[in-house]
Short mmCIF file of C-alpha atoms and ligand atoms in Angstrom, two decimals:
data_model
loop_
_atom_site.label_atom_id
_atom_site.label_comp_id
_atom_site.label_asym_id
_atom_site.label_seq_id
_atom_site.Cartn_x
_atom_site.Cartn_y
_atom_site.Cartn_z
CA MET U 1 243.70 102.05 14.56
CA ARG U 2 239.95 102.23 14.34
CA MET U 3 240.42 105.03 11.39
CA GLN U 4 242.62 102.72 9.72
CA ARG U 5 239.93 100.46 9.57
CA VAL U 6 237.12 102.74 8.72
CA TRP U 7 239.50 103.63 5.38
CA ASN U 8 239.73 99.56 4.68
CA GLY U 9 236.22 99.20 4.77
CA LEU U 10 235.08 102.25 2.78
CA LEU U 11 237.87 101.41 -0.04
CA ARG U 12 236.67 97.74 0.21
CA LEU U 13 240.67 97.07 -0.01
CA ASP U 14 240.96 93.07 0.17
CA GLY U 15 244.45 92.36 0.74
CA ALA U 16 245.58 95.20 1.17
CA VAL U 17 246.26 97.77 4.65
CA VAL U 18 246.00 101.31 3.91
CA GLU U 19 248.60 103.03 5.77
CA GLU U 20 247.93 106.81 5.82
CA VAL U 21 245.30 109.25 3.98
CA ALA U 22 245.80 113.18 2.61
CA PHE U 23 244.28 115.47 1.05
CA GLU U 24 246.47 117.01 -1.82
CA GLN U 25 245.12 119.67 -4.23
CA GLN U 26 241.54 118.84 -3.70
CA ALA U 27 242.14 114.70 -4.34
CA LEU U 28 242.53 111.98 -1.62
CA ILE U 29 245.61 110.43 -1.55
CA VAL U 30 245.41 106.95 0.14
CA SER U 31 248.66 105.36 0.78
CA VAL U 32 248.33 101.44 0.91
CA ARG U 33 250.23 98.52 1.23
CA PRO U 34 249.99 95.35 0.19
CA LYS U 35 248.83 92.25 2.83
CA ALA U 36 252.11 90.37 3.66
CA LYS U 37 250.82 86.99 1.61
CA GLU U 38 250.24 89.36 -1.34
CA ARG U 39 253.82 90.78 -1.66
CA ASP U 40 256.35 89.67 -4.02
CA ARG U 41 254.55 88.22 -7.14
CA CYS U 42 255.23 88.53 -10.41
CA GLY U 43 252.77 91.17 -11.87
CA LYS U 44 251.75 88.57 -14.86
CA CYS U 45 251.17 85.58 -13.26
CA ARG U 46 250.85 86.42 -9.86
CA ARG U 47 253.43 83.42 -8.78
CA ARG U 48 255.28 83.93 -5.56
CA CYS U 49 259.24 85.44 -6.42
CA PRO U 50 262.18 86.83 -5.42
CA GLY U 51 262.52 90.40 -4.79
CA TYR U 52 264.58 92.64 -7.55
CA ASP U 53 264.61 96.28 -6.36
CA GLN U 54 262.53 99.26 -5.37
CA GLY U 55 261.43 100.30 -9.14
CA GLU U 56 260.73 103.45 -9.76
CA GLY U 57 259.51 104.18 -6.48
CA ARG U 58 255.96 105.40 -5.13
CA ARG U 59 253.47 105.19 -7.91
CA ARG U 60 249.37 106.09 -7.87
CA TRP U 61 246.44 104.33 -8.98
CA ARG U 62 243.02 106.12 -9.45
CA ALA U 63 239.92 105.19 -7.68
CA LEU U 64 236.33 105.12 -7.70
CA ASP U 65 235.91 109.05 -6.37
CA PHE U 66 234.48 109.68 -3.32
CA GLY U 67 230.89 111.92 -4.13
CA THR U 68 233.06 114.23 -5.77
CA THR U 69 236.78 113.91 -4.49
CA LEU U 70 238.84 112.18 -7.31
CA VAL U 71 240.75 108.91 -5.00
CA TYR U 72 244.02 107.78 -5.72
CA LEU U 73 245.73 105.03 -3.83
CA GLU U 74 249.43 105.51 -3.66
CA ALA U 75 252.01 102.39 -2.88
CA GLN U 76 255.49 101.58 -3.48
CA ALA U 77 255.70 99.48 -6.93
CA PRO U 78 259.06 97.56 -6.28
CA ARG U 79 260.39 94.68 -9.04
CA VAL U 80 260.28 90.92 -8.95
CA ARG U 81 262.21 88.72 -10.64
CA CYS U 82 260.11 85.87 -11.86
CA ARG U 83 260.90 82.46 -13.52
CA GLU U 84 258.64 83.36 -16.96
CA HIS U 85 258.59 86.89 -17.19
CA GLY U 86 261.93 88.24 -15.87
CA VAL U 87 262.22 90.90 -13.81
CA ILE U 88 258.96 92.85 -13.41
CA VAL U 89 256.84 95.10 -11.14
CA ALA U 90 255.22 93.26 -8.54
CA ALA U 91 251.21 92.79 -8.85
CA VAL U 92 248.92 94.48 -6.54
CA PRO U 93 246.10 93.17 -4.70
CA TRP U 94 243.98 96.38 -6.07
CA ALA U 95 245.03 96.93 -9.61
CA ARG U 96 245.78 95.31 -12.75
CA HIS U 97 248.67 94.61 -14.17
CA ASP U 98 250.08 98.35 -16.03
CA ALA U 99 246.85 99.63 -15.22
CA ASN U 100 246.74 103.46 -13.49
CA PHE U 101 243.56 102.12 -12.27
CA THR U 102 242.01 100.46 -10.02
CA ILE U 103 240.25 97.08 -10.80
CA ALA U 104 237.41 98.16 -8.98
CA PHE U 105 237.65 101.42 -11.50
CA GLU U 106 238.28 99.55 -14.19
CA ASP U 107 234.75 97.67 -14.07
CA GLN U 108 232.69 100.07 -13.56
CA SER U 109 234.25 102.21 -16.70
CA ALA U 110 234.08 99.01 -18.77
CA TRP U 111 230.37 98.32 -17.39
CA LEU U 112 229.13 102.02 -18.82
CA ALA U 113 231.27 101.59 -21.60
CA VAL U 114 228.93 98.98 -22.56
CA ASN U 115 225.58 100.27 -21.34
CA THR U 116 225.75 103.81 -21.93
CA SER U 117 226.71 106.49 -24.45
CA LYS U 118 230.83 107.42 -25.31
CA LYS U 119 229.93 110.70 -23.39
CA ALA U 120 228.82 109.66 -19.95
CA VAL U 121 231.46 107.02 -19.69
CA SER U 122 233.76 109.88 -19.87
CA GLN U 123 232.15 112.59 -18.30
CA LEU U 124 231.22 110.44 -15.24
CA MET U 125 234.78 108.70 -15.04
CA ARG U 126 236.23 112.04 -16.08
CA VAL U 127 238.81 109.69 -17.92
CA ALA U 128 239.45 110.38 -22.13
CA TRP U 129 237.55 108.00 -24.38
CA ARG U 130 240.73 106.74 -25.69
CA THR U 131 241.35 105.66 -22.53
CA VAL U 132 238.26 103.60 -21.72
CA GLY U 133 239.63 102.04 -24.71
CA TRP U 134 242.35 100.57 -23.02
CA ILE U 135 240.91 99.74 -20.09
CA CYS U 136 237.88 97.85 -22.15
CA GLN U 137 240.69 96.13 -23.28
CA ARG U 138 242.15 95.04 -19.87
CA VAL U 139 239.08 94.10 -18.29
CA MET U 140 238.14 91.85 -21.52
CA ALA U 141 241.56 90.18 -21.31
CA ASP U 142 240.87 89.49 -17.55
CA GLU U 143 237.21 88.07 -17.87
CA GLN U 144 238.24 85.78 -20.77
CA ALA U 145 241.51 84.34 -19.08
CA GLY U 146 238.65 82.55 -17.03
CA ARG U 147 236.60 80.96 -19.71
CA ASP U 148 236.70 78.71 -22.83
CA LEU U 149 234.41 81.02 -25.72
CA LEU U 150 234.71 78.41 -27.75
CA ALA U 151 233.70 75.35 -25.93
CA GLY U 152 230.58 73.62 -27.63
CA LEU U 153 230.31 75.35 -30.33
CA ARG U 154 228.23 74.04 -33.15
CA HIS U 155 226.66 76.72 -35.31
CA ILE U 156 228.71 79.30 -35.93
CA GLY U 157 228.42 82.69 -38.66
CA ILE U 158 231.74 84.05 -40.02
CA ASP U 159 231.46 87.45 -41.28
CA GLU U 160 234.06 90.93 -42.20
CA ILE U 161 233.18 93.89 -40.47
CA SER U 162 234.89 97.31 -41.74
CA THR U 163 235.50 99.79 -39.17
CA ALA U 164 236.58 103.34 -39.55
CA LYS U 165 235.06 104.29 -43.26
CA GLY U 166 236.68 100.57 -44.43
CA GLN U 167 240.30 101.73 -43.07
CA THR U 168 240.10 98.74 -40.77
CA TYR U 169 238.96 95.32 -41.20
CA MET U 170 238.11 92.27 -38.71
CA VAL U 171 236.69 88.80 -39.02
CA VAL U 172 234.23 87.95 -36.57
CA VAL U 173 232.80 84.78 -34.96
CA VAL U 174 229.12 84.42 -33.97
CA ASP U 175 227.57 81.76 -32.31
CA HIS U 176 224.02 81.83 -33.77
CA ASP U 177 222.58 79.25 -30.86
CA THR U 178 223.52 81.59 -28.32
CA GLY U 179 223.72 84.51 -30.63
CA ARG U 180 227.25 85.46 -28.64
CA LEU U 181 230.16 87.02 -30.40
CA VAL U 182 232.28 84.42 -29.69
CA TRP U 183 236.02 85.74 -31.53
CA ALA U 184 236.77 88.88 -33.33
CA HIS U 185 240.81 89.95 -35.17
CA PRO U 186 241.79 92.23 -36.97
CA GLY U 187 242.32 91.25 -41.03
CA ARG U 188 240.28 90.28 -43.84
CA ASP U 189 242.02 87.42 -45.20
CA ARG U 190 242.42 83.44 -45.47
CA LYS U 191 245.46 83.88 -42.44
CA THR U 192 242.95 85.46 -40.35
CA VAL U 193 240.41 82.62 -40.50
CA GLU U 194 242.79 80.14 -40.08
CA LYS U 195 243.70 81.65 -37.12
CA PHE U 196 240.54 80.80 -36.02
CA LEU U 197 240.16 77.48 -37.08
CA ASP U 198 243.79 77.12 -35.28
CA LEU U 199 242.34 78.41 -32.05
CA LEU U 200 239.46 76.04 -32.39
CA GLY U 201 241.97 72.59 -32.91
CA ASP U 202 241.11 69.82 -35.21
CA GLU U 203 238.65 68.10 -32.61
CA ARG U 204 236.35 71.12 -32.24
CA CYS U 205 236.46 71.99 -35.72
CA LYS U 206 235.20 68.44 -36.29
CA LEU U 207 232.21 69.12 -34.47
CA ILE U 208 231.12 72.12 -36.37
CA ALA U 209 228.09 71.13 -38.28
CA LEU U 210 226.90 74.71 -39.97
CA VAL U 211 228.70 77.86 -40.68
CA SER U 212 226.99 80.90 -42.36
CA CYS U 213 229.37 83.05 -44.16
CA ASP U 214 229.56 85.32 -47.30
CA ASP U 215 230.26 84.02 -50.79
CA ALA U 216 234.31 84.81 -50.33
CA ASP U 217 236.33 81.96 -50.64
CA TRP U 218 239.14 83.29 -48.28
CA ILE U 219 236.19 81.99 -45.60
CA THR U 220 234.38 79.20 -47.66
CA LEU U 221 238.00 77.10 -48.45
CA PRO U 222 239.54 77.13 -45.23
CA VAL U 223 236.34 76.42 -43.33
CA SER U 224 235.33 73.18 -46.02
CA GLU U 225 238.84 72.41 -45.71
CA ARG U 226 239.50 71.87 -41.64
CA CYS U 227 235.47 71.57 -40.34
CA GLU U 228 234.82 68.41 -42.32
CA ASN U 229 231.32 68.02 -41.33
CA ALA U 230 230.44 71.66 -41.53
CA THR U 231 227.73 72.16 -44.00
CA VAL U 232 228.55 75.73 -45.23
CA CYS U 233 225.83 78.18 -46.29
CA LEU U 234 225.34 81.66 -47.54
CA ASP U 235 224.53 84.22 -44.95
CA PRO U 236 220.68 85.60 -45.07
CA PHE U 237 221.93 88.92 -44.71
CA HIS U 238 224.12 88.98 -47.49
CA ILE U 239 221.72 87.39 -49.79
CA VAL U 240 219.46 89.85 -48.78
CA LYS U 241 221.34 93.17 -47.89
CA ALA U 242 222.73 92.30 -51.75
CA ALA U 243 219.30 92.58 -53.16
CA THR U 244 218.81 96.24 -50.78
CA ASP U 245 221.80 97.24 -53.18
CA ALA U 246 220.32 96.08 -56.58
CA LEU U 247 217.32 97.92 -55.66
CA ASP U 248 219.07 101.10 -54.59
CA GLU U 249 221.11 100.43 -57.74
CA ILE U 250 217.54 101.20 -59.91
CA ARG U 251 216.76 104.15 -57.70
CA ARG U 252 219.59 106.15 -58.30
CA GLU U 253 219.59 105.34 -62.19
CA VAL U 254 215.60 106.04 -62.04
CA TRP U 255 216.75 108.90 -60.06
CA ASN U 256 219.24 110.44 -62.57
CA GLN U 257 216.78 110.05 -65.30
CA ALA U 258 214.29 111.61 -64.43
CA ARG U 259 216.96 114.67 -63.29
CA ARG U 260 217.97 114.53 -66.96
CA SER U 261 214.88 114.55 -68.37
CA GLY U 262 213.73 117.32 -66.39
CA GLN U 263 211.47 115.71 -64.03
CA PRO U 264 212.58 117.58 -61.01
CA GLU U 265 209.05 116.68 -59.19
CA LEU U 266 209.63 113.26 -59.90
CA ALA U 267 213.32 113.07 -59.02
CA LYS U 268 212.69 114.76 -55.28
CA GLU U 269 209.80 112.23 -54.42
CA LEU U 270 212.53 109.28 -55.54
CA LYS U 271 215.47 110.37 -53.56
CA GLY U 272 212.86 110.77 -50.42
CA ALA U 273 211.73 107.18 -51.05
CA ARG U 274 214.72 105.52 -50.55
CA PHE U 275 213.92 104.50 -46.93
CA VAL U 276 210.80 103.49 -48.01
CA LEU U 277 212.04 101.11 -50.33
CA TRP U 278 214.47 99.34 -48.15
CA LYS U 279 212.00 98.87 -45.14
CA ASN U 280 210.16 95.66 -44.62
CA ALA U 281 206.72 96.00 -46.35
CA GLU U 282 204.74 94.92 -43.42
CA LYS U 283 206.22 97.99 -41.25
CA LEU U 284 205.69 100.43 -43.47
CA THR U 285 203.51 103.46 -41.91
CA GLU U 286 200.76 104.95 -43.72
CA ARG U 287 202.12 107.81 -45.15
CA GLN U 288 204.95 105.37 -46.56
CA GLN U 289 202.27 103.21 -48.18
CA THR U 290 201.62 106.52 -50.23
CA THR U 291 204.73 107.17 -51.22
CA LEU U 292 205.18 103.68 -52.08
CA ALA U 293 201.98 103.69 -54.27
CA ARG U 294 203.03 106.80 -55.95
CA ILE U 295 206.02 104.44 -56.85
CA GLN U 296 203.87 102.04 -58.33
CA GLN U 297 202.28 104.89 -60.83
CA LEU U 298 205.28 106.64 -61.77
CA ASN U 299 208.03 104.18 -62.26
CA GLN U 300 206.92 100.49 -63.04
CA ARG U 301 210.44 99.34 -63.26
CA LEU U 302 211.42 101.03 -60.01
CA TYR U 303 208.44 99.13 -58.41
CA ARG U 304 209.31 95.69 -60.04
CA ALA U 305 212.68 96.15 -58.75
CA TYR U 306 210.73 97.29 -55.10
CA LEU U 307 208.68 93.73 -55.15
CA LEU U 308 211.76 91.80 -56.00
CA ALA U 309 213.92 92.80 -53.09
CA GLN U 310 210.82 92.17 -50.92
CA GLN U 311 210.00 89.19 -52.26
CA LEU U 312 213.80 87.59 -52.26
CA ARG U 313 213.30 88.17 -47.94
CA GLN U 314 210.41 85.98 -48.07
CA ILE U 315 212.25 82.89 -48.68
CA TYR U 316 213.95 83.04 -45.13
CA ARG U 317 210.41 83.66 -43.70
CA VAL U 318 208.11 80.45 -44.64
CA PRO U 319 209.19 76.82 -44.09
CA ALA U 320 211.76 75.43 -46.11
CA GLU U 321 209.83 73.47 -48.71
CA GLN U 322 207.95 76.47 -49.61
CA ALA U 323 211.18 78.21 -49.92
CA HIS U 324 212.59 76.35 -52.41
CA GLU U 325 209.15 77.03 -54.82
CA LEU U 326 209.73 80.70 -53.87
CA LEU U 327 213.38 80.53 -54.64
CA ASP U 328 212.70 79.22 -58.19
CA ALA U 329 209.83 81.62 -58.82
CA TRP U 330 212.50 84.25 -57.81
CA LEU U 331 215.18 83.31 -59.87
CA LYS U 332 213.12 83.03 -62.90
CA TRP U 333 211.59 86.65 -62.64
CA ALA U 334 214.39 88.19 -61.82
CA ARG U 335 216.15 86.36 -65.14
CA ARG U 336 213.20 87.96 -67.21
CA SER U 337 213.09 91.37 -65.16
CA ARG U 338 214.87 93.40 -67.36
CA LEU U 339 216.55 95.00 -64.78
CA GLU U 340 220.01 94.02 -64.88
CA PRO U 341 221.49 94.39 -61.10
CA PHE U 342 218.94 91.63 -60.22
CA ARG U 343 219.92 89.71 -63.18
CA ARG U 344 223.09 89.46 -62.11
CA LEU U 345 222.14 88.70 -58.23
CA ALA U 346 219.93 85.77 -59.81
CA ARG U 347 222.88 84.56 -61.57
CA ARG U 348 225.38 84.78 -58.52
CA ILE U 349 222.28 82.65 -56.60
CA THR U 350 222.13 79.98 -59.36
CA GLN U 351 225.63 79.57 -59.52
CA GLN U 352 225.85 78.96 -55.17
CA ARG U 353 222.34 77.47 -54.86
CA LYS U 354 223.33 74.62 -52.59
CA LYS U 355 224.77 76.43 -50.17
CA VAL U 356 221.69 79.62 -50.34
CA GLU U 357 219.11 76.52 -49.83
CA ALA U 358 221.50 75.27 -46.84
CA ALA U 359 220.56 78.78 -44.93
CA PHE U 360 216.78 77.66 -44.79
CA ILE U 361 217.18 73.74 -44.95
CA ASN U 362 219.10 74.12 -41.65
CA ASN U 363 216.47 76.94 -40.61
CA LEU U 364 219.37 80.04 -40.08
CA SER U 365 216.57 83.30 -39.58
CA ASN U 366 217.07 86.19 -40.95
CA ALA U 367 216.27 88.20 -38.27
CA VAL U 368 218.56 86.72 -35.63
CA VAL U 369 221.60 87.08 -37.93
CA GLU U 370 220.69 90.56 -38.84
CA GLN U 371 219.95 91.67 -35.30
CA ILE U 372 223.67 90.05 -34.64
CA ASN U 373 225.22 91.62 -37.10
CA THR U 374 223.52 95.06 -36.53
CA GLN U 375 224.58 95.39 -32.98
CA ILE U 376 228.27 94.51 -33.95
CA ARG U 377 228.14 96.87 -36.25
CA LEU U 378 226.93 99.82 -34.15
CA ILE U 379 229.58 98.42 -30.87
CA MET U 380 232.35 99.30 -33.84
CA ARG U 381 231.30 102.28 -34.77
CA ARG U 382 230.97 103.60 -31.35
CA GLY U 383 234.46 102.48 -31.10
CA PHE U 384 235.72 104.36 -33.60
CA GLY U 385 238.14 106.89 -31.37
CA PHE U 386 239.76 104.02 -29.78
CA HIS U 387 243.00 104.20 -31.84
CA SER U 388 243.29 100.41 -32.22
CA PRO U 389 241.27 97.73 -33.36
CA TRP U 390 242.02 95.42 -30.60
CA ASN U 391 239.95 98.37 -28.13
CA VAL U 392 237.56 98.13 -30.78
CA ILE U 393 236.86 94.31 -30.39
CA ALA U 394 237.48 94.25 -26.16
CA LEU U 395 234.25 96.91 -26.57
CA ALA U 396 232.44 94.38 -28.66
CA MET U 397 233.36 91.20 -26.77
CA LEU U 398 232.37 92.70 -23.46
CA SER U 399 229.13 93.82 -25.09
CA LEU U 400 228.08 90.76 -27.23
CA GLY U 401 230.52 88.02 -25.81
CA GLY U 402 229.21 88.09 -22.24
CA LEU U 403 232.22 89.20 -20.75
CA CYS U 404 231.06 92.36 -18.93
CA PRO U 405 232.24 92.59 -15.38
CA PRO U 406 229.01 93.33 -12.99
CA LEU U 407 229.06 96.87 -11.34
CA PRO U 408 231.67 96.83 -8.34
CA ALA U 409 228.42 97.66 -6.00
CA GLU U 410 226.95 94.45 -7.27
CA GLY U 411 229.50 92.34 -5.86
CA ALA U 412 229.46 93.54 -2.54
ZN1 ZN E 501 255.19 85.63 -14.26
#
């Protein structure tokens, strides 16, 4: 009897009783049963239901290791008949429905997936990365159930993200006020955006004051229709990226010319200059500044493109009144630049000018937007190998939606 109490204390099994402990093939097998008040409950809704049968006999759940020893809980897995969910395996207090792991094991795995590397989680927990994906999904569903992430949304960003070399796309929604990811769903079409708006509901759609996004019709049209009080503005992130792309087009063009005209030295130098050109001017190291000075000497065209791209970033850094003037000047300069990619960009911005200006009128800082965007992209890339977009979404929501559970020991 006393030993049982020790085991109960060690395993911290609320709502369960330890019946027996055995050592089997280097692993600890702990036989348990739910306490009377935890028995005969539906695995999905946890409502009390009449029993049905004994199911498939005894089952095991992997629990947190004892030191280096693997631990499994073992128990009967009877079935019950729920009014809503039909014949279903009864709930157990130590694990989530359909899981082969205890709640503590899953919470710790999810915490590690958020806070450490892919390799660290798999090796420390001794589970496959794919399995971590499924765990993340269960933990997210559980954490999300008790919360309304869409409550109080006023300023949001809607964006499209591609994962795994463009094979999967998803739509993500970010709360600009908290910097949190509040919604993500596979897809890149109007239907997906409408799913989000449906979930938000008519009342809350009316409360949305600002929506930042790319200038894609499948986002802007449903948003304008349903969020009648919202100002739509073009995401600074996408504008800055468009300028970087234009610059890169010029760089490649100049580089190709240099190669073809027998200037291998120049070609080599330009190839290495890629990151220098992309970087914020004030963040350049001394050596990078030298590279930039060389470009100025060697190729006026490329240097002009560089200045144009840098200048466009500035409109999101100065007060709104100055930003209007700066944008005016930039558009004139780009149109006269004799650089086709920048002339194209100038045309696009002119067409969408109101939406571009709405971003700085409403004080949407590119730094914040870009930071969230970069974080989401990093998580999505790490989630590669999960084999389901929902697993990737779960990891993203745990990491960036504030849904990550504390480590099991923190609650102790
Ligand atoms: Zn049920």
